[in-house]
mmCIF file of C-alpha atoms and ligand atoms in Angstrom:
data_model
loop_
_atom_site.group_PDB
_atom_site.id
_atom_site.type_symbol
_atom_site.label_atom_id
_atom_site.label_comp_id
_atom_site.label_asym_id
_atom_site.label_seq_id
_atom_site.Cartn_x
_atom_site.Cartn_y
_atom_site.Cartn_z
ATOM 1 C CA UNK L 1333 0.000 0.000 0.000
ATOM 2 C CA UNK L 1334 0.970 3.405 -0.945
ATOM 3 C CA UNK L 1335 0.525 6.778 0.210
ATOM 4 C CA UNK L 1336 -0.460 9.505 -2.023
ATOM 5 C CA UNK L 1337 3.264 11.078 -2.996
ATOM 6 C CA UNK L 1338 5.224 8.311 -2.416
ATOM 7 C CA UNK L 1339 7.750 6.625 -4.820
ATOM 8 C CA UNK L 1340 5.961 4.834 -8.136
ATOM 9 C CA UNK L 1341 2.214 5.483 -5.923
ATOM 10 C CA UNK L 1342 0.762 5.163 -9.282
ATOM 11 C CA UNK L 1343 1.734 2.389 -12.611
ATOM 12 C CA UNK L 1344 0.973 3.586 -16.006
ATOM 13 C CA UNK L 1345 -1.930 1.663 -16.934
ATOM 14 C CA UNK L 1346 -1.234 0.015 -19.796
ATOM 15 C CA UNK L 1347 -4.498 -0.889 -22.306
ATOM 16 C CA UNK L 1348 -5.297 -3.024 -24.976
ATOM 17 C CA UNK L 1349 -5.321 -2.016 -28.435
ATOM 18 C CA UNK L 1350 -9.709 -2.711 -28.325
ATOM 19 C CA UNK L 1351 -10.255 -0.477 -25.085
ATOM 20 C CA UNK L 1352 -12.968 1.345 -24.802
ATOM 21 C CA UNK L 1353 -12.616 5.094 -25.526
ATOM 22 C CA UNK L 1354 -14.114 5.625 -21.814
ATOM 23 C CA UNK L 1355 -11.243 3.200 -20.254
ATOM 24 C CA UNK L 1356 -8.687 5.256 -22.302
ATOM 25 C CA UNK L 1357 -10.031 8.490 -20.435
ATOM 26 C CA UNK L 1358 -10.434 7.586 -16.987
ATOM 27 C CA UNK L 1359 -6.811 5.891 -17.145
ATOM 28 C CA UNK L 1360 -5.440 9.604 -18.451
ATOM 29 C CA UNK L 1361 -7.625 10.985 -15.972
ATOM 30 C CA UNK L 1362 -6.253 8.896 -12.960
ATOM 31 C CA UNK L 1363 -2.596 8.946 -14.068
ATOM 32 C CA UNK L 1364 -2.080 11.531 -16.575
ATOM 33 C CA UNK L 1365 -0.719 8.710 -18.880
ATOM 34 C CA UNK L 1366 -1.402 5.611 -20.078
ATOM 35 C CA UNK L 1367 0.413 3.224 -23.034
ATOM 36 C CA UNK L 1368 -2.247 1.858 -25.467
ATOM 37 C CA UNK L 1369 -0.462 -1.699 -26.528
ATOM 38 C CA UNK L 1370 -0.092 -2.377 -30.305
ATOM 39 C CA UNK L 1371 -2.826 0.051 -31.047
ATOM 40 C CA UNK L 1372 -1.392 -0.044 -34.656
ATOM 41 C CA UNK L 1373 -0.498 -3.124 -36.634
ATOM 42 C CA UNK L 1374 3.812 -3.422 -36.373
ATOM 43 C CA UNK L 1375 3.970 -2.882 -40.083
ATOM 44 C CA UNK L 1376 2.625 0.414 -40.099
ATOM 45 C CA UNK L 1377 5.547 1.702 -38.035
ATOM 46 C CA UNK L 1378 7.538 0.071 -40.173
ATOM 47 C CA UNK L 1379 5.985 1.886 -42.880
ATOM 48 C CA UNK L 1380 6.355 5.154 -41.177
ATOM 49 C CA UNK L 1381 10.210 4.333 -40.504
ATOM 50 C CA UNK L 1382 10.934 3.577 -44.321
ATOM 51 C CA UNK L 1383 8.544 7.024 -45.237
ATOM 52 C CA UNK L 1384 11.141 9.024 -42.781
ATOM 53 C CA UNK L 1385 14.733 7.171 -43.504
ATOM 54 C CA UNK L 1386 15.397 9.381 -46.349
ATOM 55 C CA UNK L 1387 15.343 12.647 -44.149
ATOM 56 C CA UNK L 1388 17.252 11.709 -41.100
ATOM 57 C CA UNK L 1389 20.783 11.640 -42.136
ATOM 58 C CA UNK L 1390 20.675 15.636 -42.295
ATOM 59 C CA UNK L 1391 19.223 15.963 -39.390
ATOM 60 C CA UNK L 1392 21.399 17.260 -36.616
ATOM 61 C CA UNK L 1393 21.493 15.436 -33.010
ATOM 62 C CA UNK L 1394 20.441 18.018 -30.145
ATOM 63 C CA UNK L 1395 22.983 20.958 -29.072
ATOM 64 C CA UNK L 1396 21.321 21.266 -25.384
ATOM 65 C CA UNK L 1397 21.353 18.968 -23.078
ATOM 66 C CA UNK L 1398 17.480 18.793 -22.855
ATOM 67 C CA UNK L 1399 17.276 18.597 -26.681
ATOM 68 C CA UNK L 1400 20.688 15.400 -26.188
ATOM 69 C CA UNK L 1401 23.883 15.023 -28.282
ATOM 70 C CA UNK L 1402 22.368 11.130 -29.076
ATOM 71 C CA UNK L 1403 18.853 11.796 -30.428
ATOM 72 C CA UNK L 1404 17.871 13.115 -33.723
ATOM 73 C CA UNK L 1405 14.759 15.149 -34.399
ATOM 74 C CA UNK L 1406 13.331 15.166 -37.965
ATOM 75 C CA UNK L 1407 10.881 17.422 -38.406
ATOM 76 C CA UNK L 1408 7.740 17.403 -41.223
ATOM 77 C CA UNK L 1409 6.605 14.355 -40.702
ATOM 78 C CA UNK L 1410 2.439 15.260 -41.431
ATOM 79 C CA UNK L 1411 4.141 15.533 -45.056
ATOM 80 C CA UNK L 1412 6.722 13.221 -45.092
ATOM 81 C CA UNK L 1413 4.748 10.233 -44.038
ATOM 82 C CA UNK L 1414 1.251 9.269 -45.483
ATOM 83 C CA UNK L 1415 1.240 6.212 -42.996
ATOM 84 C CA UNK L 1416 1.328 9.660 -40.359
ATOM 85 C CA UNK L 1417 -1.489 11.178 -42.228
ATOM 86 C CA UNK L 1418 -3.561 7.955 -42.470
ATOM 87 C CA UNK L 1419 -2.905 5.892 -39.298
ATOM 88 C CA UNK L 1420 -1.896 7.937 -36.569
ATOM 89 C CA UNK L 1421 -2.638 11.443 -36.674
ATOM 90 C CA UNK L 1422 -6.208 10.838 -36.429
ATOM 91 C CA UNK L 1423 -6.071 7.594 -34.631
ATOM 92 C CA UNK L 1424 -9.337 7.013 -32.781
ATOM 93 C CA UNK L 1425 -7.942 6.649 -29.071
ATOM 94 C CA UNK L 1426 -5.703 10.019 -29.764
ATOM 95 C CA UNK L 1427 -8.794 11.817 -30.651
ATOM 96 C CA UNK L 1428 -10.849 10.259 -27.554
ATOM 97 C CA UNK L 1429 -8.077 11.382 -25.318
ATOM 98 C CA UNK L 1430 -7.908 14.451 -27.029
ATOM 99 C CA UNK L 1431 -11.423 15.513 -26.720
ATOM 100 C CA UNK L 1432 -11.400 14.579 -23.414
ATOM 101 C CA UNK L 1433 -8.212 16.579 -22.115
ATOM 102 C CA UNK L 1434 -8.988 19.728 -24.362
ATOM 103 C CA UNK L 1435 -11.990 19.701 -24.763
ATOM 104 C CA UNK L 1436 -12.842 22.158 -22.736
ATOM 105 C CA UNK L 1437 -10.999 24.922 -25.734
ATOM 106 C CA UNK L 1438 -13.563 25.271 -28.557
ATOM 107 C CA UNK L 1439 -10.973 23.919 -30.601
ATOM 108 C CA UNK L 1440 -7.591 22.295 -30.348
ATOM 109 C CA UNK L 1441 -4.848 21.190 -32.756
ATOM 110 C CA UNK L 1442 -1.782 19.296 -33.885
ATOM 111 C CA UNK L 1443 0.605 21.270 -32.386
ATOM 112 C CA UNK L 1444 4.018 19.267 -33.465
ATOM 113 C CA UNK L 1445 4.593 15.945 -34.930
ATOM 114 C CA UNK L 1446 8.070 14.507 -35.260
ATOM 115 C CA UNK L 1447 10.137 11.579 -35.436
ATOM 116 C CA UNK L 1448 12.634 11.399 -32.747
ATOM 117 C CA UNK L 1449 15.567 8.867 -32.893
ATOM 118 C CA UNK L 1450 17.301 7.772 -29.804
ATOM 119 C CA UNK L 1451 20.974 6.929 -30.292
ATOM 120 C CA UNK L 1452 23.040 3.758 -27.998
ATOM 121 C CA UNK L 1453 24.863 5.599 -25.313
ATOM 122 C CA UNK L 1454 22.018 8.514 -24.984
ATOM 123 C CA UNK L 1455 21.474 9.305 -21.391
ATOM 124 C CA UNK L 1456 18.163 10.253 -19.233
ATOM 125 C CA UNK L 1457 16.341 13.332 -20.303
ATOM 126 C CA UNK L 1458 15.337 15.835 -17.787
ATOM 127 C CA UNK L 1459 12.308 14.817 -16.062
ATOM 128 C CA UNK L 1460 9.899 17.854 -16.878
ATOM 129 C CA UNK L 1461 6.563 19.015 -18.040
ATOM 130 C CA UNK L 1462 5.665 19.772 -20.882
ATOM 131 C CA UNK L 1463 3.949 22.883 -20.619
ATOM 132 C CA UNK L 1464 7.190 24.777 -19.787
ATOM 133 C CA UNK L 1465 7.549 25.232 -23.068
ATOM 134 C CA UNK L 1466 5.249 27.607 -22.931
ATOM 135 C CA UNK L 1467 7.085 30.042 -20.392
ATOM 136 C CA UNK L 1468 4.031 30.696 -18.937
ATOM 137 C CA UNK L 1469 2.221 31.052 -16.056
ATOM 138 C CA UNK L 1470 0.757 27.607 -14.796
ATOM 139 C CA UNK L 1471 -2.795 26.949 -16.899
ATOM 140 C CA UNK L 1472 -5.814 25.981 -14.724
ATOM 141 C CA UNK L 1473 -6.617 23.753 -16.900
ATOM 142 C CA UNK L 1474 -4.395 20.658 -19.476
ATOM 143 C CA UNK L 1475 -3.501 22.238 -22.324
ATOM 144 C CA UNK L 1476 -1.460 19.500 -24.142
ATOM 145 C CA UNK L 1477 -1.531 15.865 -25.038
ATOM 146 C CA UNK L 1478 0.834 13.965 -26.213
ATOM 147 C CA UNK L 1479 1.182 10.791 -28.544
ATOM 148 C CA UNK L 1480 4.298 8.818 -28.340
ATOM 149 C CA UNK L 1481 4.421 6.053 -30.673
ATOM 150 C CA UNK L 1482 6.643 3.502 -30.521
ATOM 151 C CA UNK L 1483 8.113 3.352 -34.145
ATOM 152 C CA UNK L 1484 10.307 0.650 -32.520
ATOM 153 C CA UNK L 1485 10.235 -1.803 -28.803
ATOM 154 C CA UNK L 1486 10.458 0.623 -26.085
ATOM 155 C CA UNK L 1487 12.277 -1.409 -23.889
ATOM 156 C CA UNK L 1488 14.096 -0.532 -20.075
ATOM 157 C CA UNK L 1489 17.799 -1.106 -21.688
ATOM 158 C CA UNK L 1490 16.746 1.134 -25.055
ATOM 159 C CA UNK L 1491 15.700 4.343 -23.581
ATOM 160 C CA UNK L 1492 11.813 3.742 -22.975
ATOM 161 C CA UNK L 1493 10.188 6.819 -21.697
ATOM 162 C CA UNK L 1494 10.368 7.562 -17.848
ATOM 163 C CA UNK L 1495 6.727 8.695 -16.713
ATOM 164 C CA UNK L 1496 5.631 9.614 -13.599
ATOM 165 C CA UNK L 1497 1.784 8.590 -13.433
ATOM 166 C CA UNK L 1498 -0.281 10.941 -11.756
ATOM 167 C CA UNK L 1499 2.229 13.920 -11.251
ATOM 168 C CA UNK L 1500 0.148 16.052 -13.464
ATOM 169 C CA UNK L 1501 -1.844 16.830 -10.048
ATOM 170 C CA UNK L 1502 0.780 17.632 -8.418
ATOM 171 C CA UNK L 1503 1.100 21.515 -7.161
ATOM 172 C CA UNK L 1504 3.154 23.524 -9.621
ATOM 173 C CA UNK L 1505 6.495 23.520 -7.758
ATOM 174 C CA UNK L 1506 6.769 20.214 -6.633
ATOM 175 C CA UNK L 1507 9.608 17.888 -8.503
ATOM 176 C CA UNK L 1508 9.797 14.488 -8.688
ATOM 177 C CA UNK L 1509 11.950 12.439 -6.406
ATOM 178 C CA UNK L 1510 14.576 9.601 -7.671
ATOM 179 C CA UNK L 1511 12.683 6.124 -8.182
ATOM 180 C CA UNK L 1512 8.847 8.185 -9.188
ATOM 181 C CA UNK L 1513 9.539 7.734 -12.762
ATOM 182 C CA UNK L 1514 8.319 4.300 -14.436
ATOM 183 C CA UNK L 1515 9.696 3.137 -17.786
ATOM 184 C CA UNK L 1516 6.710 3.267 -20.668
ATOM 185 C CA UNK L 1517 8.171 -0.009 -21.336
ATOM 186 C CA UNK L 1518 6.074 -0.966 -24.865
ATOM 187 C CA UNK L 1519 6.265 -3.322 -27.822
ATOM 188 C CA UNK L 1520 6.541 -1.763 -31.585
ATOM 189 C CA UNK L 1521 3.301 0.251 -32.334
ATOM 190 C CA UNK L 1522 2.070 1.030 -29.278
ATOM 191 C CA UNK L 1523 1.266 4.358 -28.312
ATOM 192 C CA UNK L 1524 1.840 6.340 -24.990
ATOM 193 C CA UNK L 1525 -0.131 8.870 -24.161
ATOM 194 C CA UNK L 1526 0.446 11.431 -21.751
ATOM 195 C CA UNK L 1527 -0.608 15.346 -20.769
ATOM 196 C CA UNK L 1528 1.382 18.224 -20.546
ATOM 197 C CA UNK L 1529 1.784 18.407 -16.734
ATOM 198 C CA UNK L 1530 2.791 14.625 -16.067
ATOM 199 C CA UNK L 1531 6.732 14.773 -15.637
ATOM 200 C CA UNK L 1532 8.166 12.416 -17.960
ATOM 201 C CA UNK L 1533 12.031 12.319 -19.569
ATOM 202 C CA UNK L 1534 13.297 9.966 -22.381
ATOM 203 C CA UNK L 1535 15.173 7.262 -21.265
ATOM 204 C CA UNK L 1536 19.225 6.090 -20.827
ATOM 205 C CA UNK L 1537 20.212 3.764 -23.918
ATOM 206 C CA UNK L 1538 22.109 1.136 -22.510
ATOM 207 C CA UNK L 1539 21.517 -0.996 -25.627
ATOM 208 C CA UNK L 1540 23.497 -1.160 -28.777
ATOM 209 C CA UNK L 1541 19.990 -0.144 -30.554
ATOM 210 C CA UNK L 1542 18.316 3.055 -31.682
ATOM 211 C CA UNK L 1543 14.888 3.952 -30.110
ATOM 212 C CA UNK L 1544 12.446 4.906 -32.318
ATOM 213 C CA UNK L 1545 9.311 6.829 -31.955
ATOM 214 C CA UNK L 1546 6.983 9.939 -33.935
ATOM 215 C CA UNK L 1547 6.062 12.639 -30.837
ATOM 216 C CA UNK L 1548 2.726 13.810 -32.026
ATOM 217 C CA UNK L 1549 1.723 16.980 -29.668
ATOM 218 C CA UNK L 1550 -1.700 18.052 -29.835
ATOM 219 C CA UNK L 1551 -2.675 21.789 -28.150
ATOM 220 C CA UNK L 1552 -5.849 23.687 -27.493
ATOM 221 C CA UNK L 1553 -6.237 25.802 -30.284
ATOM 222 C CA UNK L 1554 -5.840 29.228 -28.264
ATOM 223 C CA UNK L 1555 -2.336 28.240 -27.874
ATOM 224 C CA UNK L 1556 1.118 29.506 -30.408
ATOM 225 C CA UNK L 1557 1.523 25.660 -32.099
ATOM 226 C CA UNK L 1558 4.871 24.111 -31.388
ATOM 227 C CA UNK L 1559 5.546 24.011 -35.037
ATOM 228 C CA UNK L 1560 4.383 26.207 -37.984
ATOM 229 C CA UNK L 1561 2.391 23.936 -39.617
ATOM 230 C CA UNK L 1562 0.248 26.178 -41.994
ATOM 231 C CA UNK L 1563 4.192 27.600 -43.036
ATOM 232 C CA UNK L 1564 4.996 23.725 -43.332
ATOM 233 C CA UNK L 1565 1.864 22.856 -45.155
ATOM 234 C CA UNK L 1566 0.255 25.785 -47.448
ATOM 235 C CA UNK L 1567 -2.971 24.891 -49.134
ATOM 236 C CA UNK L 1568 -1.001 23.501 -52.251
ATOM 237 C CA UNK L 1569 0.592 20.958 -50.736
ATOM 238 C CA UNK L 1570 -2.546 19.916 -48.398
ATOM 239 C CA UNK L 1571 -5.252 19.991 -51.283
ATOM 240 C CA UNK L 1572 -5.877 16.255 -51.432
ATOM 241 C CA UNK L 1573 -5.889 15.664 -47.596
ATOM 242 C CA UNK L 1574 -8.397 14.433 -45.769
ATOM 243 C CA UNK L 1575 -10.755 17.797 -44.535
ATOM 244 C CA UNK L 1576 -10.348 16.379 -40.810
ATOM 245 C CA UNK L 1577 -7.063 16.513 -41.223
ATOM 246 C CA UNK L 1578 -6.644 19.997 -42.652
ATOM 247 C CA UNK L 1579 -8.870 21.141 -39.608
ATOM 248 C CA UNK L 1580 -6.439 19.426 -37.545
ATOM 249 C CA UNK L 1581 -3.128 20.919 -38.403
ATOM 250 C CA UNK L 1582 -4.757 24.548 -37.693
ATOM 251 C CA UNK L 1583 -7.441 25.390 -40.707
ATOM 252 C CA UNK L 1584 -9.597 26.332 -38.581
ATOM 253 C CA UNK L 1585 -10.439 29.006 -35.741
ATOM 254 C CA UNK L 1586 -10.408 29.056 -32.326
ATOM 255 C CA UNK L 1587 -12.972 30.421 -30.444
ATOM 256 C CA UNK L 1588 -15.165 33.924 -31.212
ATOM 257 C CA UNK L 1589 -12.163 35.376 -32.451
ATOM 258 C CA UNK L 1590 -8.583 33.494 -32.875
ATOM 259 C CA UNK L 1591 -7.162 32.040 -36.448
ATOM 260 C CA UNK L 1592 -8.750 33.623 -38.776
ATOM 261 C CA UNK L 1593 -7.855 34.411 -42.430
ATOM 262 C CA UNK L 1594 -7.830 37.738 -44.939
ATOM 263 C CA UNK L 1595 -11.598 39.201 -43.608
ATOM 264 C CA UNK L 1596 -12.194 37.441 -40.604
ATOM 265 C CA UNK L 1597 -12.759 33.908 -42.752
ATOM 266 C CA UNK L 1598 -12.168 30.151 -41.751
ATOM 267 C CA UNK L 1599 -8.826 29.107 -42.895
ATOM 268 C CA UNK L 1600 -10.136 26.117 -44.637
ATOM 269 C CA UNK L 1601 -11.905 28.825 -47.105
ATOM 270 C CA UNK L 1602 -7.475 29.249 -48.221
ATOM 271 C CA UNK L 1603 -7.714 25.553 -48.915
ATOM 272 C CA UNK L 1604 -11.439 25.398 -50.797
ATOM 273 C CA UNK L 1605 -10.323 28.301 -52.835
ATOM 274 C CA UNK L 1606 -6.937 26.688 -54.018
ATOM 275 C CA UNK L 1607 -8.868 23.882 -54.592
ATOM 276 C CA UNK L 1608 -11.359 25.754 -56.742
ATOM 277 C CA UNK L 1609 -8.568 27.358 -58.426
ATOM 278 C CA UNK L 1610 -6.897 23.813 -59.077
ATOM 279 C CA UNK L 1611 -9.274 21.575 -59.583
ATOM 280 C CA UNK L 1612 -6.929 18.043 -61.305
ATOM 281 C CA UNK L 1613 -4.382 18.623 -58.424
ATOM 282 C CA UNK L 1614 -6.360 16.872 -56.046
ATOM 283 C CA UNK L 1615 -5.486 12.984 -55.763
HETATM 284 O O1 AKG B 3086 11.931 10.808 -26.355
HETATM 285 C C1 AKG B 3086 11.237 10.688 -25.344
HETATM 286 O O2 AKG B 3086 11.028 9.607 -24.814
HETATM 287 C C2 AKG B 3086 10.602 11.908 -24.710
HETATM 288 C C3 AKG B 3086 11.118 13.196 -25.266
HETATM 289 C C4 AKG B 3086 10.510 14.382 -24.600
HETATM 290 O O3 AKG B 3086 9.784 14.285 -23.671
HETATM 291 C C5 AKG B 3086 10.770 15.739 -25.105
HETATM 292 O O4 AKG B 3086 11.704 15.920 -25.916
HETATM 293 O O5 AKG B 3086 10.044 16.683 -24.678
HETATM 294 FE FE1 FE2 B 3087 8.717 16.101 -23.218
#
């Protein structure tokens, strides 16, 4: 028995791939977290690892230590990978969480999507939240999600995620304690989900393999996106995306008054007109 506060008081719950969209939410809501087990077929990471291959080798490794010498970042992914687009972005216990932790903004947003590539030898990452970003005040309410998939095994010796469950109720300048953090230990296309006030910190690579995963980051919509994905992704290039999807990545507004376009328009009007303009570019 545990006491609330004390070392590893709380396990990431870890789902199957059929849970219900209501077990997916009450395990975020208890923990802050929770891994999703193969919620996508193996192969489709697989497919999203061959889509990406030919972009990483320019990609630098970190400069800070936060950022680490031994992972890569490669950014674009929404456009690099179609398997993205298709199987993940939208994935139907992403959105459930989604809903359900931002909800309460009248819209929110892919805020960041990339694939992150964690090298033998990398060490721990700074257990933090990640809402600091934001170099903000502390929100009242979540105002992040993220979606961690595991492109490849998460596994304790390859770097695996460290999550604290349940520290994103915990008072704004509390930190956690050596031994909170739990490894999101996970086999190849399972997803971890977690908000932007639990503390969590990539993992040590003790192995002789790479870690793989795609960071997805979803926002509410009142919030600057971590990426500039309407700069990433005019209307040209989106045309023959799925509408949802285009609403995702920030065609749309937020609230009476945020996002808008030329005279106070929708965004997705940019994308109807280039599409009206262009009508055999689409797919
Ligand atoms: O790579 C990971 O496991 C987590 C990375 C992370 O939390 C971050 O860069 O903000
Ligand atoms: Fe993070």
């Amino acid at each position: 028995m545990t006491t609330p506060g004390s070392v590893s008081s709380l396990e990431i719950p870890r789902l199957a791939a059929d849970a219900s969209d209501h077990r997916v939410c009450e395990a975020i809501t208890e923990a802050g977290c929770c891994v999703i087990e193969r919620a996508v077929d193996p192969d489709i990471m697989d497919a999203a690892a061959t889509e990406m291959a030919p972009y990483t080798a320019h990609t630098p490794r970190g400069t800070s230590d936060f950022a680490g010498s031994g992972t890569r970042r490669t950014g674009l992914v929404v456009g690099r990978s179609p398997t993205f687009r298709t199987h993940l972005a939208r994935h139907r216990a992403v959105l459930a969480a989604g809903s359900h932790i931002l909800g309460h903004a009248t819209s929110w947003k892919l805020s960041f999507a990339h694939y992150f590539e964690l090298f033998p030898g990398e060490p721990d990452q700074l257990l933090h939240r990640d809402t600091w970003k934001y170099g903000a005040p502390p929100f009242p309410v979540e105002v992040d999600l993220n979606a961690l998939w595991a492109v490849s095994d998460f596994t304790e010796t390859n770097g695996a995620t460290r999550v604290v469950p349940g520290s994103h109720l915990w008072a704004d300048d509390r930190r956690p304690e050596p031994g909170d953090a739990v490894a999101a230990v996970a086999p190849k296309g399972s997803v971890l989900l977690y908000t932007g006030l639990v503390f969590h910190g990539g993992g040590h690579n003790t192995s002789g393999d790479v870690r793989l995963a795609i960071n997805a980051q979803y926002a509410a919509g009142w919030l600057c996106p971590t990426e500039q994905l309407l700069l990433e992704y005019p209307p040209a290039v989106v045309a023959d995306w799925d509408d949802d999807l285009i609403r995702l990545i920030g065609y749309q507004p937020s609230g009476p008054a945020l996002g808008h376009w030329r005279n106070a328009e929708d965004p997705f009007t940019a994308v109807k007109e280039y599409r009206n303009a262009n009508p055999h570019d689409q797919g």
